[in-house]
XYZ file of C-alpha atoms in Angstrom:
651
model
C 0.000 0.000 0.000
C 1.040 3.574 -0.640
C 1.665 4.997 2.787
C 3.860 7.968 1.945
C 0.878 9.945 0.630
C -2.213 10.309 2.787
C -5.178 12.651 3.156
C -7.776 13.372 5.817
C -11.423 12.503 5.408
C -14.093 14.981 6.550
C -14.372 13.126 9.865
C -10.629 13.485 10.471
C -9.560 9.906 9.711
C -6.408 9.389 7.652
C -6.483 7.193 4.561
C -4.239 6.305 1.637
C -5.623 7.723 -1.643
C -6.248 4.869 -4.065
C -8.681 6.089 -6.736
C -9.316 9.484 -8.315
C -12.763 10.784 -9.324
C -12.830 13.810 -11.621
C -16.125 15.614 -12.238
C -16.719 18.160 -14.976
C -15.659 21.731 -14.182
C -19.235 23.094 -14.391
C -20.839 20.323 -12.301
C -23.530 21.749 -10.008
C -22.856 21.825 -6.281
C -25.953 19.848 -5.321
C -24.933 16.989 -7.646
C -21.420 16.916 -6.134
C -22.729 16.953 -2.554
C -25.245 14.198 -3.355
C -22.593 11.962 -4.956
C -20.095 12.455 -2.100
C -22.756 11.674 0.477
C -23.637 8.462 -1.366
C -19.968 7.450 -1.483
C -19.568 8.087 2.276
C -22.897 6.663 3.475
C -23.101 3.364 5.351
C -23.865 0.283 3.278
C -27.156 -0.317 5.070
C -28.302 3.100 3.810
C -27.303 2.320 0.227
C -23.875 3.966 0.334
C -20.409 2.630 -0.480
C -18.973 3.411 2.993
C -15.753 4.740 1.494
C -13.501 7.638 2.457
C -13.382 10.550 0.037
C -11.928 14.016 0.116
C -11.492 16.888 -2.306
C -7.987 17.236 -3.687
C -6.316 20.485 -2.682
C -4.877 22.117 -5.834
C -1.134 22.723 -5.823
C 0.249 26.217 -5.646
C 2.434 25.866 -8.740
C 1.262 26.702 -12.231
C -0.940 29.449 -13.606
C -3.267 27.285 -15.718
C -6.887 26.907 -14.673
C -7.290 23.926 -12.337
C -10.458 21.848 -12.075
C -11.464 21.925 -8.370
C -13.837 18.978 -8.762
C -11.182 16.306 -8.290
C -11.555 13.876 -5.388
C -9.436 11.053 -4.003
C -11.103 7.912 -2.642
C -9.844 5.360 -0.143
C -11.205 3.045 2.517
C -10.463 1.683 5.968
C -8.744 -1.698 6.159
C -11.832 -3.330 7.625
C -13.969 -1.997 4.771
C -11.466 -3.294 2.206
C -11.409 -6.739 3.812
C -15.210 -6.937 3.753
C -15.028 -5.768 0.141
C -12.557 -8.555 -0.665
C -15.180 -11.038 0.502
C -17.895 -9.297 -1.531
C -15.940 -9.491 -4.808
C -14.991 -13.150 -4.186
C -11.236 -12.645 -3.898
C -9.213 -15.870 -3.634
C -6.121 -15.961 -1.406
C -3.710 -18.664 -0.246
C -4.937 -20.647 2.768
C -2.676 -21.988 5.519
C -2.747 -25.461 3.927
C -1.419 -24.058 0.630
C -4.719 -24.206 -1.270
C -6.430 -21.204 -2.859
C -9.763 -20.350 -1.178
C -12.333 -17.616 -1.347
C -11.533 -14.997 1.293
C -14.008 -14.550 4.166
C -13.651 -11.930 6.853
C -14.742 -14.346 9.598
C -11.993 -16.786 8.604
C -9.319 -14.164 7.877
C -6.667 -15.425 10.313
C -6.532 -18.801 8.555
C -5.101 -17.233 5.410
C -1.359 -17.511 4.949
C -0.352 -13.869 4.502
C -2.821 -12.376 6.971
C -0.941 -10.915 9.920
C -2.007 -8.496 12.639
C -4.909 -6.361 11.454
C -4.373 -7.373 7.817
C -2.258 -4.389 6.780
C -0.469 -5.508 3.622
C -2.689 -8.554 3.053
C -4.274 -6.956 -0.022
C -2.216 -5.461 -2.837
C -2.890 -1.903 -3.942
C -4.331 -3.208 -7.232
C -6.779 -5.409 -5.300
C -7.785 -2.485 -3.075
C -8.397 -0.311 -6.131
C -10.451 -3.064 -7.764
C -12.584 -3.348 -4.603
C -13.179 0.413 -4.550
C -14.160 0.409 -8.233
C -16.571 -2.458 -7.532
C -18.163 -0.547 -4.656
C -18.457 2.658 -6.699
C -20.031 0.797 -9.637
C -22.571 -0.711 -7.236
C -23.802 2.654 -5.962
C -27.424 2.517 -7.061
C -30.243 5.010 -7.180
C -32.857 4.621 -4.451
C -35.862 6.925 -4.536
C -34.243 9.787 -6.499
C -36.135 10.682 -9.662
C -33.125 12.459 -11.167
C -29.579 13.557 -10.391
C -29.852 16.597 -8.082
C -29.431 19.785 -10.088
C -30.161 17.974 -13.388
C -33.942 17.445 -13.779
C -33.521 15.913 -17.249
C -31.036 13.286 -16.045
C -33.554 10.675 -14.961
C -32.804 7.987 -12.403
C -34.766 4.914 -11.449
C -34.330 2.411 -8.603
C -31.342 0.119 -9.100
C -29.630 2.256 -11.745
C -25.848 2.529 -11.325
C -25.176 6.138 -10.336
C -21.565 6.173 -11.547
C -22.423 4.696 -14.953
C -25.267 7.204 -15.405
C -23.075 10.188 -14.595
C -20.306 8.880 -16.868
C -22.657 8.419 -19.825
C -23.919 12.017 -19.436
C -20.449 13.569 -19.142
C -20.785 14.784 -15.530
C -18.213 12.252 -14.370
C -15.133 12.855 -16.524
C -12.959 9.949 -15.407
C -12.288 7.458 -12.623
C -8.786 6.011 -12.446
C -6.469 4.297 -9.930
C -3.292 6.006 -8.785
C 0.182 4.700 -9.468
C 2.351 3.629 -6.551
C 5.734 5.261 -7.063
C 8.066 2.883 -5.245
C 6.444 -0.295 -6.485
C 6.275 1.059 -10.041
C 9.977 1.930 -9.898
C 10.871 -1.607 -8.768
C 8.638 -3.166 -11.418
C 10.065 -0.930 -14.157
C 13.620 -1.928 -13.276
C 12.943 -5.671 -13.228
C 10.645 -5.539 -16.268
C 12.147 -3.332 -18.979
C 14.888 -1.051 -17.651
C 17.291 -3.853 -16.788
C 17.603 -5.352 -20.289
C 18.634 -9.005 -20.041
C 17.629 -12.434 -21.280
C 15.233 -13.577 -18.580
C 11.593 -14.354 -17.943
C 9.197 -11.521 -17.232
C 8.232 -10.882 -13.592
C 4.668 -12.132 -14.160
C 3.820 -12.283 -10.456
C 4.928 -8.662 -10.021
C 2.966 -7.608 -13.114
C -0.097 -9.375 -11.749
C 0.428 -7.796 -8.342
C 0.553 -4.301 -9.852
C -1.726 -4.457 -12.936
C -3.940 -7.477 -12.258
C -4.464 -10.940 -13.709
C -5.800 -9.883 -17.119
C -2.676 -7.882 -17.904
C -0.350 -10.554 -16.497
C -1.986 -13.238 -18.656
C -1.438 -11.129 -21.782
C 2.261 -10.721 -21.032
C 2.446 -14.386 -20.037
C 0.962 -15.385 -23.405
C 3.292 -12.996 -25.241
C 6.293 -14.581 -23.489
C 5.017 -18.134 -24.074
C 4.321 -17.448 -27.775
C 7.824 -16.047 -28.188
C 9.442 -19.091 -26.543
C 7.250 -21.442 -28.595
C 8.512 -19.768 -31.775
C 12.162 -20.504 -30.975
C 12.087 -24.137 -32.299
C 10.482 -22.835 -35.509
C 13.149 -20.139 -35.766
C 16.020 -22.580 -35.103
C 14.752 -24.901 -37.836
C 13.940 -22.001 -40.147
C 17.415 -20.426 -40.189
C 19.351 -23.398 -41.669
C 16.340 -24.200 -43.856
C 16.471 -20.642 -45.209
C 20.244 -20.718 -45.692
C 20.460 -24.040 -47.538
C 17.105 -25.137 -48.970
C 14.832 -22.145 -49.253
C 15.164 -21.876 -53.061
C 14.251 -25.568 -53.391
C 10.484 -25.431 -53.013
C 10.283 -29.199 -53.407
C 11.492 -29.494 -49.805
C 9.061 -27.197 -48.010
C 6.842 -30.186 -47.243
C 9.016 -31.047 -44.218
C 8.627 -27.549 -42.776
C 4.885 -27.574 -43.487
C 4.567 -30.894 -41.650
C 6.371 -29.462 -38.634
C 4.020 -26.457 -38.789
C 1.012 -28.752 -38.479
C 2.213 -30.335 -35.244
C 3.612 -27.111 -33.767
C 0.499 -24.918 -34.061
C -1.661 -27.593 -32.409
C 0.604 -28.584 -29.526
C 1.566 -25.068 -28.384
C -2.065 -23.974 -27.948
C -2.916 -27.061 -25.888
C 0.141 -26.583 -23.679
C -0.720 -22.902 -23.225
C -4.113 -23.829 -21.767
C -2.318 -25.922 -19.132
C 0.149 -23.125 -18.361
C -2.587 -20.478 -18.115
C -4.572 -22.766 -15.790
C -1.502 -23.104 -13.532
C -0.985 -19.342 -13.501
C -4.671 -18.639 -12.856
C -4.785 -21.157 -9.979
C -1.735 -19.589 -8.340
C -3.360 -16.161 -8.695
C -6.708 -17.357 -7.341
C -8.823 -16.746 -10.452
C -9.204 -20.277 -11.855
C -12.061 -21.320 -9.537
C -13.333 -17.827 -8.851
C -17.012 -17.418 -9.624
C -17.817 -15.026 -12.423
C -19.554 -11.914 -11.144
C -23.061 -11.140 -12.354
C -22.684 -8.744 -15.267
C -24.397 -5.388 -15.100
C -25.628 -3.560 -18.215
C -22.788 -1.696 -19.884
C -22.862 2.153 -19.712
C -23.890 2.620 -23.370
C -26.868 0.257 -23.220
C -30.269 1.929 -23.628
C -33.897 0.907 -24.019
C -37.380 1.136 -22.543
C -37.515 1.018 -18.747
C -38.531 -2.401 -17.449
C -37.699 -4.978 -14.771
C -34.807 -7.429 -15.006
C -36.330 -10.892 -14.375
C -33.108 -12.091 -12.678
C -32.317 -9.209 -10.304
C -35.798 -7.710 -10.020
C -34.268 -4.248 -10.510
C -35.548 -1.631 -12.912
C -33.284 -1.286 -15.935
C -33.543 -0.604 -19.681
C -34.898 -3.445 -21.821
C -34.241 -3.723 -25.552
C -35.939 -6.105 -27.965
C -33.662 -8.905 -29.114
C -35.565 -8.982 -32.425
C -34.586 -5.345 -33.101
C -30.958 -6.153 -32.287
C -30.970 -9.144 -34.651
C -32.471 -6.988 -37.418
C -29.669 -4.470 -36.950
C -27.079 -7.248 -37.080
C -28.452 -9.067 -40.151
C -29.737 -6.084 -42.145
C -26.959 -3.578 -41.434
C -23.877 -5.032 -39.717
C -23.409 -8.139 -41.859
C -23.968 -6.275 -45.188
C -21.504 -3.613 -44.004
C -18.867 -6.256 -43.197
C -19.428 -7.897 -46.594
C -19.068 -4.515 -48.307
C -15.776 -3.947 -46.492
C -14.575 -7.394 -47.569
C -15.432 -6.513 -51.174
C -13.473 -3.246 -50.911
C -10.543 -5.201 -49.470
C -10.736 -7.590 -52.428
C -10.826 -4.628 -54.838
C -7.718 -3.113 -53.236
C -6.001 -6.509 -53.502
C -6.660 -6.649 -57.265
C -5.182 -3.157 -57.629
C -2.104 -4.467 -55.804
C -1.762 -7.326 -58.306
C -2.059 -4.850 -61.190
C 0.769 -2.801 -59.637
C 2.782 -5.996 -59.149
C 2.329 -6.924 -62.821
C 3.323 -3.411 -63.936
C 6.520 -3.490 -61.842
C 7.392 -6.968 -63.142
C 6.870 -5.854 -66.744
C 9.246 -2.885 -66.301
C 11.859 -5.132 -64.666
C 11.623 -7.750 -67.448
C 12.052 -5.121 -70.176
C 15.303 -3.704 -68.770
C 16.564 -5.340 -65.561
C 18.565 -2.942 -63.372
C 19.194 -2.488 -59.671
C 16.451 0.139 -59.444
C 13.878 -1.965 -61.275
C 14.753 -4.763 -58.842
C 13.978 -2.385 -55.981
C 10.762 -1.406 -57.766
C 9.534 -5.006 -57.485
C 9.153 -4.553 -53.705
C 7.355 -1.186 -53.879
C 3.831 -2.566 -54.624
C 4.058 -4.962 -51.660
C 5.223 -2.181 -49.336
C 2.418 0.144 -50.468
C -0.101 -2.673 -50.094
C 1.152 -3.480 -46.566
C 0.733 0.182 -45.540
C -2.753 0.317 -47.084
C -3.703 -2.872 -45.203
C -2.734 -1.294 -41.871
C -4.684 1.893 -42.698
C -7.762 -0.099 -43.735
C -7.563 -2.204 -40.560
C -7.438 0.966 -38.461
C -10.388 2.642 -40.216
C -12.432 -0.551 -40.091
C -11.720 -0.925 -36.368
C -13.373 2.429 -35.620
C -16.317 1.580 -37.898
C -16.722 -1.838 -36.214
C -16.743 -0.234 -32.753
C -19.416 2.254 -33.814
C -21.513 -0.465 -35.437
C -21.251 -2.828 -32.455
C -22.249 0.005 -30.125
C -25.209 0.804 -32.382
C -26.355 -2.838 -32.133
C -27.001 -1.984 -28.445
C -25.740 -5.102 -26.661
C -26.692 -5.261 -22.994
C -23.489 -6.822 -21.621
C -19.895 -5.736 -22.066
C -18.832 -9.347 -22.747
C -21.404 -9.716 -25.552
C -20.329 -6.374 -27.007
C -16.694 -7.535 -26.888
C -17.439 -10.868 -28.567
C -19.324 -9.237 -31.459
C -16.574 -6.656 -31.887
C -13.843 -9.318 -31.870
C -15.728 -11.374 -34.478
C -16.173 -8.380 -36.808
C -12.554 -7.278 -36.481
C -11.095 -10.780 -36.848
C -13.065 -11.589 -40.001
C -11.995 -8.389 -41.741
C -8.375 -8.454 -40.543
C -7.968 -12.088 -41.555
C -9.373 -11.428 -45.022
C -7.519 -8.142 -45.452
C -4.123 -9.500 -44.352
C -4.195 -13.016 -45.798
C -6.454 -12.923 -48.897
C -3.606 -11.877 -51.196
C -1.360 -14.642 -49.829
C -4.069 -17.281 -50.406
C -4.603 -15.947 -53.933
C -0.897 -16.074 -54.750
C -0.478 -19.547 -53.223
C -3.537 -21.366 -54.589
C -4.660 -19.407 -57.677
C -1.420 -18.039 -59.105
C 0.663 -20.847 -57.504
C 3.699 -18.536 -57.563
C 5.907 -19.504 -54.615
C 8.532 -16.858 -55.379
C 5.936 -14.066 -55.246
C 4.359 -15.676 -52.156
C 7.689 -15.593 -50.336
C 8.311 -11.971 -51.356
C 4.800 -10.819 -50.409
C 4.870 -12.604 -47.041
C 8.267 -11.121 -46.150
C 7.215 -7.604 -47.175
C 3.854 -7.743 -45.374
C 5.421 -9.140 -42.219
C 8.324 -6.689 -42.023
C 6.268 -3.615 -42.971
C 3.454 -4.418 -40.524
C 5.948 -4.946 -37.703
C 7.666 -1.610 -38.368
C 4.314 0.226 -38.513
C 3.079 -1.475 -35.336
C 6.197 -0.518 -33.411
C 5.805 3.095 -34.561
C 2.086 3.189 -33.688
C 2.346 1.334 -30.380
C 5.605 2.575 -28.901
C 6.984 5.706 -30.542
C 3.738 7.543 -31.392
C 2.062 7.367 -27.921
C 5.293 8.472 -26.247
C 5.807 11.331 -28.728
C 2.188 12.511 -28.438
C 2.442 12.403 -24.663
C 5.504 14.656 -24.730
C 4.010 17.018 -27.301
C 0.715 17.351 -25.452
C 2.218 18.254 -22.141
C 5.969 18.746 -21.912
C 5.720 20.075 -18.387
C 3.793 17.006 -17.299
C 6.434 14.812 -18.892
C 9.159 16.518 -16.914
C 7.185 15.961 -13.732
C 6.732 12.317 -14.738
C 10.503 11.895 -15.074
C 10.850 13.570 -11.681
C 8.468 11.074 -10.068
C 10.788 8.284 -11.133
C 13.625 10.012 -9.345
C 14.194 10.436 -5.654
C 12.136 13.587 -5.153
C 8.607 13.062 -3.821
C 5.872 14.973 -5.642
C 2.904 16.381 -3.725
C -0.289 14.364 -4.142
C -1.970 17.143 -6.127
C 0.899 17.165 -8.642
C 0.851 13.380 -8.983
C -2.905 13.353 -9.593
C -2.668 16.166 -12.148
C 0.160 14.366 -13.922
C -1.660 11.053 -14.100
C -4.986 12.658 -15.078
C -3.292 14.060 -18.203
C -1.816 10.709 -19.212
C -3.438 8.603 -21.947
C -6.080 6.065 -20.981
C -5.191 2.426 -21.616
C -7.937 0.898 -23.778
C -7.244 -2.746 -22.954
C -5.426 -5.682 -24.528
C -7.673 -5.976 -27.610
C -5.170 -4.536 -30.103
C -2.265 -6.404 -28.508
C -3.980 -9.780 -28.861
C -5.077 -8.890 -32.394
C -1.472 -8.215 -33.390
C -0.341 -11.563 -31.927
C -3.213 -13.306 -33.730
C -2.084 -11.937 -37.103
C 1.567 -12.813 -36.415
C 0.504 -16.334 -35.440
C -1.328 -16.511 -38.770
C 1.717 -15.428 -40.784
C 3.838 -18.110 -39.108
C 1.366 -21.005 -39.034
C -0.089 -20.524 -42.526
C 2.776 -19.747 -44.887
C 6.116 -19.819 -43.064
C 7.029 -23.031 -44.897
C 7.766 -20.917 -48.011
C 9.532 -18.204 -45.968
C 11.218 -19.935 -42.992
C 12.555 -16.655 -41.570
C 9.005 -15.616 -40.631
C 9.382 -17.180 -37.173
C 12.721 -15.406 -36.670
C 11.170 -12.027 -37.521
C 8.228 -12.635 -35.198
C 10.563 -13.600 -32.329
C 12.488 -10.334 -32.793
C 9.214 -8.411 -32.955
C 7.889 -10.036 -29.787
C 11.067 -9.303 -27.838
C 10.814 -5.606 -28.700
C 7.039 -5.795 -28.061
C 7.664 -6.879 -24.458
C 9.859 -3.859 -23.771
C 7.711 -1.345 -25.676
C 4.481 -2.552 -24.025
C 6.133 -2.535 -20.588
C 7.404 0.994 -21.195
C 3.928 2.169 -22.237
C 2.228 0.630 -19.226
C 4.682 2.208 -16.788
C 5.184 5.674 -18.292
C 2.616 6.560 -20.989
C -0.755 5.318 -19.756
C -2.806 5.836 -16.638
C -2.788 2.820 -14.388
C -5.707 0.593 -15.475
C -7.980 -1.069 -12.959
C -7.139 -4.687 -12.223
C -9.286 -7.142 -14.204
C -9.618 -10.686 -12.784
C -9.126 -13.299 -15.519
C -8.703 -17.088 -15.590
C -7.626 -17.296 -19.267
C -7.260 -15.192 -22.405
C -10.974 -15.561 -23.134
C -12.328 -15.442 -26.673
C -8.805 -15.077 -28.066
C -8.108 -18.736 -27.219
C -10.902 -19.702 -29.627
C -9.521 -17.295 -32.252
C -6.046 -18.858 -32.115
C -7.505 -22.375 -32.230
C -9.592 -21.441 -35.287
C -6.420 -20.139 -36.949
C -4.649 -23.422 -36.170
C -7.471 -25.348 -37.927
C -7.108 -23.105 -40.988
C -3.336 -23.695 -40.795
C -3.882 -27.471 -41.066
C -5.941 -27.040 -44.245
C -3.501 -24.509 -45.729
C -0.347 -26.514 -45.056
C -1.937 -29.720 -46.369
C -2.838 -27.877 -49.573
C 0.725 -26.524 -49.886
C 2.102 -30.030 -49.370
C -0.221 -31.322 -52.098
C 1.027 -28.614 -54.489
C 4.698 -29.487 -54.019
C 6.401 -31.228 -56.987
C 7.680 -33.835 -54.529
C 4.175 -35.037 -53.699
C 2.838 -34.551 -57.233
C 5.488 -36.928 -58.538
C 3.768 -39.770 -56.660
C 0.567 -39.166 -58.640
C 1.825 -38.535 -62.212
C -1.355 -39.697 -63.991
C -4.293 -38.828 -61.737
C -4.811 -35.396 -60.212
C -8.046 -36.643 -58.641
C -6.124 -39.201 -56.600
C -3.789 -36.447 -55.415
C -6.735 -34.287 -54.287
C -8.363 -37.224 -52.503
C -5.064 -38.083 -50.796
C -4.565 -34.482 -49.617
C -8.155 -34.197 -48.368
C -7.890 -37.534 -46.586
C -4.589 -36.556 -44.969
C -6.070 -33.221 -43.925
C -9.078 -34.946 -42.317
C -6.747 -37.349 -40.518
C -4.730 -34.434 -39.123
C -7.851 -32.546 -38.058
C -9.118 -35.661 -36.297
C -5.718 -36.076 -34.613
C -5.821 -32.430 -33.595
C -9.200 -32.802 -31.909
C -8.070 -36.024 -30.230
C -5.077 -34.126 -28.841
C -7.428 -31.613 -27.226
C -8.861 -34.472 -25.161
C -5.592 -36.322 -24.556
C -3.869 -33.209 -23.196
C -5.999 -32.043 -20.218
C -6.563 -28.286 -19.993
C -5.851 -28.299 -16.243
C -2.824 -30.152 -14.773
C -3.665 -33.202 -12.651
C -2.354 -31.796 -9.347
C -4.540 -28.696 -9.747
C -7.574 -30.836 -10.606
C -7.033 -32.749 -7.343
C -6.845 -29.519 -5.316
C -10.010 -28.162 -6.915
C -11.864 -31.432 -6.347
C -10.755 -31.473 -2.698
C -12.089 -27.946 -2.161
C -15.398 -28.903 -3.777
C -15.623 -31.992 -1.533
C -14.921 -29.923 1.593
C -17.581 -27.394 0.572
C -20.158 -30.143 0.127
C -19.244 -31.674 3.505
C -19.559 -28.275 5.204
C -22.972 -27.791 3.584
C -24.142 -31.226 4.818
C -22.942 -30.439 8.345
C -24.813 -27.147 8.382
C -28.032 -28.798 7.194
C -27.691 -31.456 9.905
C -27.296 -28.747 12.563
C -30.349 -26.915 11.230
C -32.366 -30.166 11.230
C -31.364 -30.932 14.850
C -32.771 -27.589 15.941
C -29.503 -26.082 17.140
C -29.937 -22.291 16.848
C -27.516 -20.408 14.614
C -25.407 -17.758 16.254
C -25.828 -14.250 14.915
C -22.840 -12.298 13.739
């Protein structure tokens, strides 16, 4: 916990500031007073029972300062009760991971004294966010001071004020000393070593740690491919008759690594206490709207929206829009092939060094256009998915991921499939794959690392100097730290990071047999990605709230779908090789049947592997089963006591 900075609540109690709430500059006084009272009120009166105080502006600087900035904290007892409410899992004295309960707190391994230090700062901030999100309207008809901003019983107050622009932002504060230690062990001290995943999880939460864990695992899994690819590239890469061996290795590799990752992620999630953690009941996302009704599950009043209307929007607007975008992508691809043919014609007429360079220009231009189209489509897909008006954030995310994946897959790989299976030009396929891969990696590094850092400096050079100062020995006042972090960019989640890894996985698993250096390039990219992403998280972005996660979610399905496509693609490439064709000199039909049969055999083997390799290691399965058995035994004992008439003791 951050003990060096503390503030006084209105009742005089001292607390460590954990979360910042910033309201709009022109927010009316009655709305501010009402919100603060709700945050401070006891839980039995519908409040969050948190500690909150207005931030005193610093004396330095002449720019206009927003006075409506508040820091939020909580007493240790309140945080411990909150840990039980959110279903936090911690290590028990017997070494197992169990759901934390306040009544049983002294039986947890790291709980000492009054529990100071038992919860990490990220966990405390997550608890506070949970309590703020669960502040619900009672009998208020509207937000005080805003008659048009209607409220109804059960509506989340924070979400309502955010959607109407009264609440500008809510973000957790960085912890200077811990961030400095994490930065040094993560990206400042450059060395060949594993990432400090436990420290990342402790500071940023399980969702972020699982992303970096997957990034590290994917990089290590690529090393065998890279080690085989280098000599293959040096000695046999011009002999396309021999790429069948590399394609065969591809088939096994892309299946096995995903199955082993599920086991590794299960081990990590169990150690972090999220594997057996119950999923919280999802509330409607802030952008969801509809006619006021009653939720049949919770009994609370909330907006209801016809599923039939949503399906009409999806099938009559969203799907035609996606198909139109796919057509435009196909049209751009044909323009690329026209440019490729023009460059080849000029080179064939009078071969020179410069005409040789010209051969790569169409591929470079096409790679840049692909990245631009992906970016524009991403914004359009977000708008369209929001317009579909999905009730839950998870449903919104799944529909967005599906839209983006379909377009990105088609946009990035359609030309490679066309070259491989229509033109059957392996030389052009190798050149196009290399150009697309290298250009996309350079653009991604510029967009993800250099551009955010440069924009941050340009937007607020003074804030950047203060940021550098916070990493030094001098302690900044709380007001300066809050102002600095409020001006930093907001981290939008791991969506784009996983999408980039998905496309890189596609380049390697689909076509690396014709360009064996693909795995080498991706390894180099991933190594720099670790350092650039770590740098961004520690210096460019606000600290994100911790997000509990037991796996990488829908992205696991996306990677597995890509591995299935990789089986089909590599089997087709093997069937096209002169080596294999020589075994079927008279009948092309027999060749096709053999390839299809081999592909079906491999797909069947792949699905068998998913059952043979358990997703959760045996020792973890035993621990989970033992906890379930103990829970059932405790439930039986309680029922027996109730049946015998022994009165229960009140808390």
